[in-house]
Amino acid sequence: MRRPLFRLTQKRVLPLWQRESRTTLAPGALRQLHSCSALVYRKHGHHYDTVRMEEMSLPALGQHSVRLRMLAAPVNPADINMLQGTYPILPVFPAVGGNEGVGEVVEVGRKVTSLRPGDWAIPWDAGFGTWRTEAVCEADDLLQVSKDIPLLGAATIGVNPCTAYRMLQDFVTLKPGATVMQNGSNSAVGQAVIQIAAVLGVKTINIIRDRPNRQELEEELKSMGADFVITEEELQCLGLDNVIQELPKPILGLNCVGGRSGGLVLSSLCDGATLVTYGGMAKKPLQIPAKSLIFKNITLQGFWMTQWKRNNSKDVTQLQTMVTSVCDLVKSGQLQPPHCVQVPFHHYSQALQATIQAHQRKHVLLM
Amino acid sequence: MRRPLFRLTQKRVLPLWQRESRTTLAPGALRQLHSCSALVYRKHGHHYDTVRMEEMSLPALGQHSVRLRMLAAPVNPADINMLQGTYPILPVFPAVGGNEGVGEVVEVGRKVTSLRPGDWAIPWDAGFGTWRTEAVCEADDLLQVSKDIPLLGAATIGVNPCTAYRMLQDFVTLKPGATVMQNGSNSAVGQAVIQIAAVLGVKTINIIRDRPNRQELEEELKSMGADFVITEEELQCLGLDNVIQELPKPILGLNCVGGRSGGLVLSSLCDGATLVTYGGMAKKPLQIPAKSLIFKNITLQGFWMTQWKRNNSKDVTQLQTMVTSVCDLVKSGQLQPPHCVQVPFHHYSQALQATIQAHQRKHVLLM
């Protein structure tokens, strides 16, 4: 698998169509055969109106490359942060927005064996620029996804469900009957954690924020396999021991909120547990008492799917195995795709605006 | 090595002389042959006057046990916390204070091969009750220390220098030229870190609090091998990059302070580094931004020497190797014993009082 050109810590990355290709062009290939519509931005800004739909010509197909017709691409909070210039990966301008999405392979170069026309594929790395109708890229930039799953499931499989999958695998050994606690349980990752944990026979304690439709949400999460659903306020007030005696104390905590909520998860964990932070929705730092680290021997780690993929970018089998496993869970009905709102491609600003605001559902552009 | 009877999280531990012995007593051994003076407490309290000197009879020497004449025992902050009832290990009353110290073996049981009369020995586990003139214990409770090192060095070797030794070994691979950053650099552990790191060829950046004798302290730490000494205020104000360009960013941070100071260490570390917390002197929680965990991939762990020893209590070779290695460093002059104030045993309340107050020097009881 090709070594990504990206550098972290706000180094900018060349957009796909400006990167050097190792592909030898076929004779006559310099002629631009195809063009696409893309959501392009040329500067960072705090508003969705930095993005404009533009027509863009595509490079010719090389021997190792693939032409992909994008079918659906979500608008994720990370995409918005990238527009704003606050994400650790920034593109070189002009840039196409969008890091996630699924496309159908239309055409492949002569030496491509991993994909065939008609296959569905997703980019494995961030920075692909998925908000576009078509792309030409190296076959190595893509992973195949099953066509037996819903389109919106395929479009949203590469980041959140994979994050849940890895966090349940890579930090502690979870035997059936072990307990995991998480906050932000209604997030896309949170819902995937509930479902994948249930498949593993692992119990989940799921913290949510109090809300008018609390009962309804609790039932929904339980229908996915959540063992306990509890509000931050209840946990803060009563303490875990007074609410849930049925389960062993959590050996793994998953934190996407931070601040007080992260501290609540931390203080509920068993001795020797691990707290994995993968988000900071509350925009407040985690407060860690020294004694939790010293006397309870809690380990704190972070998880970032993008970094994991880049660390494993030389092992395409590892990446493909993960995506295929998650696809299989969706196919078998054990993992439901997230709730999505479908937005026509040319109504993109509506999707961007909705993603900036508090939201329960993913907004997915349909090309 | 005998499995300790201690249980953590404020479970109480039987004092040495009430524990069941696996030793078969020799005929006539029921007669109490020896007695000792000990600093005994029968309740927890916030003042040093919970402790009284009492005469205590010693059990007879069993086949596997040892009679130890205590020579010197420090008064450590953890001992005070144990008196106060705020430490994670608490004794069953009546209890003898003191967790660390060195004694001379006076007499050994018939089946003891690890120690001989005249040897110096230290207890490997906390809760020994070292503030006493004599003790009878299992030979397995003790580790031998070299008689070629200063008495006060031997009395204080088992906790702080071993903590420094382990933290530099167990968390990240430190190649010569790598950088470690620590706060509380003038503490006993901090001074040991500086010296052991220098032996390893590892560079140290040492944070201290601003003080009137700052220059003098800086010179003292540098004479031990510190590469850089910097105040919290300077680091806070200028940032590491503007103060020290000569060294690679720290791959390991050691935190015994917490609060703002812990955050300063955290934010100075390189991507993928580990921050080890072994104290919380500031009594304020560490503030951890989610992005440090997620995008810088910093791992936070805790270290507690007592727990490490207990985790390794079945491998006496491992414990003895560590103590012998640290003794060797002292013997070769590469590791200086801490500054100590020698206090006669019967002036114990003076040592307790001085340890409660802010202090630069260890107060060591001489029996």
PDB file of C-alpha atoms in Angstrom, chain B residues 168-274:
ATOM      1  CA  LEU B 168      13.162   4.952  33.603  1.00  0.00           C
ATOM      2  CA  GLN B 169      13.023   1.273  32.639  1.00  0.00           C
ATOM      3  CA  ASP B 170       9.441   0.148  32.402  1.00  0.00           C
ATOM      4  CA  PHE B 171       7.469   2.629  30.315  1.00  0.00           C
ATOM      5  CA  VAL B 172       9.393   3.602  27.196  1.00  0.00           C
ATOM      6  CA  THR B 173      12.643   2.420  25.638  1.00  0.00           C
ATOM      7  CA  LEU B 174      15.131   5.153  26.466  1.00  0.00           C
ATOM      8  CA  LYS B 175      18.066   5.155  24.099  1.00  0.00           C
ATOM      9  CA  PRO B 176      21.098   7.292  24.918  1.00  0.00           C
ATOM     10  CA  GLY B 177      20.355  10.842  23.791  1.00  0.00           C
ATOM     11  CA  ALA B 178      16.616  10.568  24.443  1.00  0.00           C
ATOM     12  CA  THR B 179      15.032  13.208  26.669  1.00  0.00           C
ATOM     13  CA  VAL B 180      13.035  12.804  29.869  1.00  0.00           C
ATOM     14  CA  MET B 181      11.150  15.695  31.454  1.00  0.00           C
ATOM     15  CA  GLN B 182      10.087  15.768  35.079  1.00  0.00           C
ATOM     16  CA  ASN B 183       8.564  18.099  37.619  1.00  0.00           C
ATOM     17  CA  GLY B 184       9.308  18.013  41.349  1.00  0.00           C
ATOM     18  CA  SER B 185      12.906  17.585  40.242  1.00  0.00           C
ATOM     19  CA  ASN B 186      14.305  18.369  43.670  1.00  0.00           C
ATOM     20  CA  SER B 187      12.353  15.581  45.361  1.00  0.00           C
ATOM     21  CA  ALA B 188      14.177  12.417  46.400  1.00  0.00           C
ATOM     22  CA  VAL B 189      12.765  10.599  43.362  1.00  0.00           C
ATOM     23  CA  GLY B 190      13.567  13.574  41.132  1.00  0.00           C
ATOM     24  CA  GLN B 191      17.206  13.614  42.214  1.00  0.00           C
ATOM     25  CA  ALA B 192      17.485   9.874  41.641  1.00  0.00           C
ATOM     26  CA  VAL B 193      15.934  10.273  38.169  1.00  0.00           C
ATOM     27  CA  ILE B 194      18.555  12.870  37.251  1.00  0.00           C
ATOM     28  CA  GLN B 195      21.417  10.649  38.353  1.00  0.00           C
ATOM     29  CA  ILE B 196      20.173   7.344  36.918  1.00  0.00           C
ATOM     30  CA  ALA B 197      19.249   9.040  33.613  1.00  0.00           C
ATOM     31  CA  ALA B 198      22.782  10.472  33.435  1.00  0.00           C
ATOM     32  CA  VAL B 199      24.192   6.948  33.833  1.00  0.00           C
ATOM     33  CA  LEU B 200      21.952   5.811  30.944  1.00  0.00           C
ATOM     34  CA  GLY B 201      23.076   8.708  28.737  1.00  0.00           C
ATOM     35  CA  VAL B 202      19.533  10.050  28.810  1.00  0.00           C
ATOM     36  CA  LYS B 203      19.044  13.836  28.921  1.00  0.00           C
ATOM     37  CA  THR B 204      16.834  15.403  31.571  1.00  0.00           C
ATOM     38  CA  ILE B 205      14.793  18.592  31.586  1.00  0.00           C
ATOM     39  CA  ASN B 206      14.007  19.348  35.199  1.00  0.00           C
ATOM     40  CA  ILE B 207      11.181  21.608  36.277  1.00  0.00           C
ATOM     41  CA  ILE B 208      11.397  23.248  39.688  1.00  0.00           C
ATOM     42  CA  ARG B 209       9.253  25.822  41.407  1.00  0.00           C
ATOM     43  CA  ASP B 210      10.689  29.315  41.550  1.00  0.00           C
ATOM     44  CA  ARG B 211      12.405  30.029  44.889  1.00  0.00           C
ATOM     45  CA  PRO B 212      14.885  32.444  46.442  1.00  0.00           C
ATOM     46  CA  ASN B 213      17.795  29.979  46.142  1.00  0.00           C
ATOM     47  CA  ARG B 214      16.916  28.977  42.597  1.00  0.00           C
ATOM     48  CA  GLN B 215      20.464  29.470  41.269  1.00  0.00           C
ATOM     49  CA  GLU B 216      21.955  27.356  44.035  1.00  0.00           C
ATOM     50  CA  LEU B 217      19.430  24.552  43.474  1.00  0.00           C
ATOM     51  CA  GLU B 218      20.007  24.637  39.718  1.00  0.00           C
ATOM     52  CA  GLU B 219      23.739  24.223  40.257  1.00  0.00           C
ATOM     53  CA  GLU B 220      23.183  21.383  42.688  1.00  0.00           C
ATOM     54  CA  LEU B 221      20.913  19.483  40.281  1.00  0.00           C
ATOM     55  CA  LYS B 222      23.339  20.111  37.420  1.00  0.00           C
ATOM     56  CA  SER B 223      26.176  18.748  39.524  1.00  0.00           C
ATOM     57  CA  MET B 224      24.125  15.540  39.748  1.00  0.00           C
ATOM     58  CA  GLY B 225      23.852  15.401  35.955  1.00  0.00           C
ATOM     59  CA  ALA B 226      20.756  17.477  35.143  1.00  0.00           C
ATOM     60  CA  ASP B 227      20.989  18.832  31.583  1.00  0.00           C
ATOM     61  CA  PHE B 228      18.432  21.609  31.948  1.00  0.00           C
ATOM     62  CA  VAL B 229      16.760  23.115  34.988  1.00  0.00           C
ATOM     63  CA  ILE B 230      13.794  25.390  34.371  1.00  0.00           C
ATOM     64  CA  THR B 231      11.114  26.905  36.572  1.00  0.00           C
ATOM     65  CA  GLU B 232       7.414  26.264  36.049  1.00  0.00           C
ATOM     66  CA  GLU B 233       6.969  29.982  35.464  1.00  0.00           C
ATOM     67  CA  GLU B 234       9.598  30.137  32.693  1.00  0.00           C
ATOM     68  CA  LEU B 235       8.152  27.103  30.963  1.00  0.00           C
ATOM     69  CA  GLN B 236       4.594  28.404  31.287  1.00  0.00           C
ATOM     70  CA  CYS B 237       5.589  31.792  29.924  1.00  0.00           C
ATOM     71  CA  LEU B 238       7.898  30.823  27.085  1.00  0.00           C
ATOM     72  CA  GLY B 239       7.063  27.255  26.082  1.00  0.00           C
ATOM     73  CA  LEU B 240       9.615  24.503  25.755  1.00  0.00           C
ATOM     74  CA  ASP B 241      10.537  25.263  22.123  1.00  0.00           C
ATOM     75  CA  ASN B 242      11.674  28.760  23.022  1.00  0.00           C
ATOM     76  CA  VAL B 243      13.829  27.650  25.938  1.00  0.00           C
ATOM     77  CA  ILE B 244      15.457  24.436  24.811  1.00  0.00           C
ATOM     78  CA  GLN B 245      16.177  23.702  21.173  1.00  0.00           C
ATOM     79  CA  GLU B 246      19.199  21.489  21.801  1.00  0.00           C
ATOM     80  CA  LEU B 247      17.325  18.350  22.775  1.00  0.00           C
ATOM     81  CA  PRO B 248      14.731  16.150  21.097  1.00  0.00           C
ATOM     82  CA  LYS B 249      11.285  16.585  22.634  1.00  0.00           C
ATOM     83  CA  PRO B 250      10.796  14.406  25.725  1.00  0.00           C
ATOM     84  CA  ILE B 251       9.567  10.890  25.066  1.00  0.00           C
ATOM     85  CA  LEU B 252       8.893  10.304  28.771  1.00  0.00           C
ATOM     86  CA  GLY B 253       7.400  12.678  31.312  1.00  0.00           C
ATOM     87  CA  LEU B 254       7.457  12.039  35.053  1.00  0.00           C
ATOM     88  CA  ASN B 255       4.863  13.841  37.118  1.00  0.00           C
ATOM     89  CA  CYS B 256       4.733  13.981  40.909  1.00  0.00           C
ATOM     90  CA  VAL B 257       2.943  17.327  41.146  1.00  0.00           C
ATOM     91  CA  GLY B 258      -0.237  17.298  39.054  1.00  0.00           C
ATOM     92  CA  GLY B 259      -2.405  20.355  38.375  1.00  0.00           C
ATOM     93  CA  ARG B 260      -0.832  23.016  36.179  1.00  0.00           C
ATOM     94  CA  SER B 261       2.627  21.531  36.487  1.00  0.00           C
ATOM     95  CA  GLY B 262       1.493  18.142  35.171  1.00  0.00           C
ATOM     96  CA  GLY B 263      -0.148  19.908  32.223  1.00  0.00           C
ATOM     97  CA  LEU B 264       3.129  21.707  31.481  1.00  0.00           C
ATOM     98  CA  VAL B 265       4.983  18.413  31.278  1.00  0.00           C
ATOM     99  CA  LEU B 266       2.220  16.880  29.151  1.00  0.00           C
ATOM    100  CA  SER B 267       2.208  19.707  26.628  1.00  0.00           C
ATOM    101  CA  SER B 268       5.993  19.533  26.266  1.00  0.00           C
ATOM    102  CA  LEU B 269       6.130  15.864  25.297  1.00  0.00           C
ATOM    103  CA  CYS B 270       6.674  14.533  21.780  1.00  0.00           C
ATOM    104  CA  ASP B 271       3.991  12.679  19.849  1.00  0.00           C
ATOM    105  CA  GLY B 272       3.546   9.142  21.115  1.00  0.00           C
ATOM    106  CA  ALA B 273       5.188   9.905  24.472  1.00  0.00           C
ATOM    107  CA  THR B 274       4.182   8.544  27.867  1.00  0.00           C
TER     108      THR B 274
END
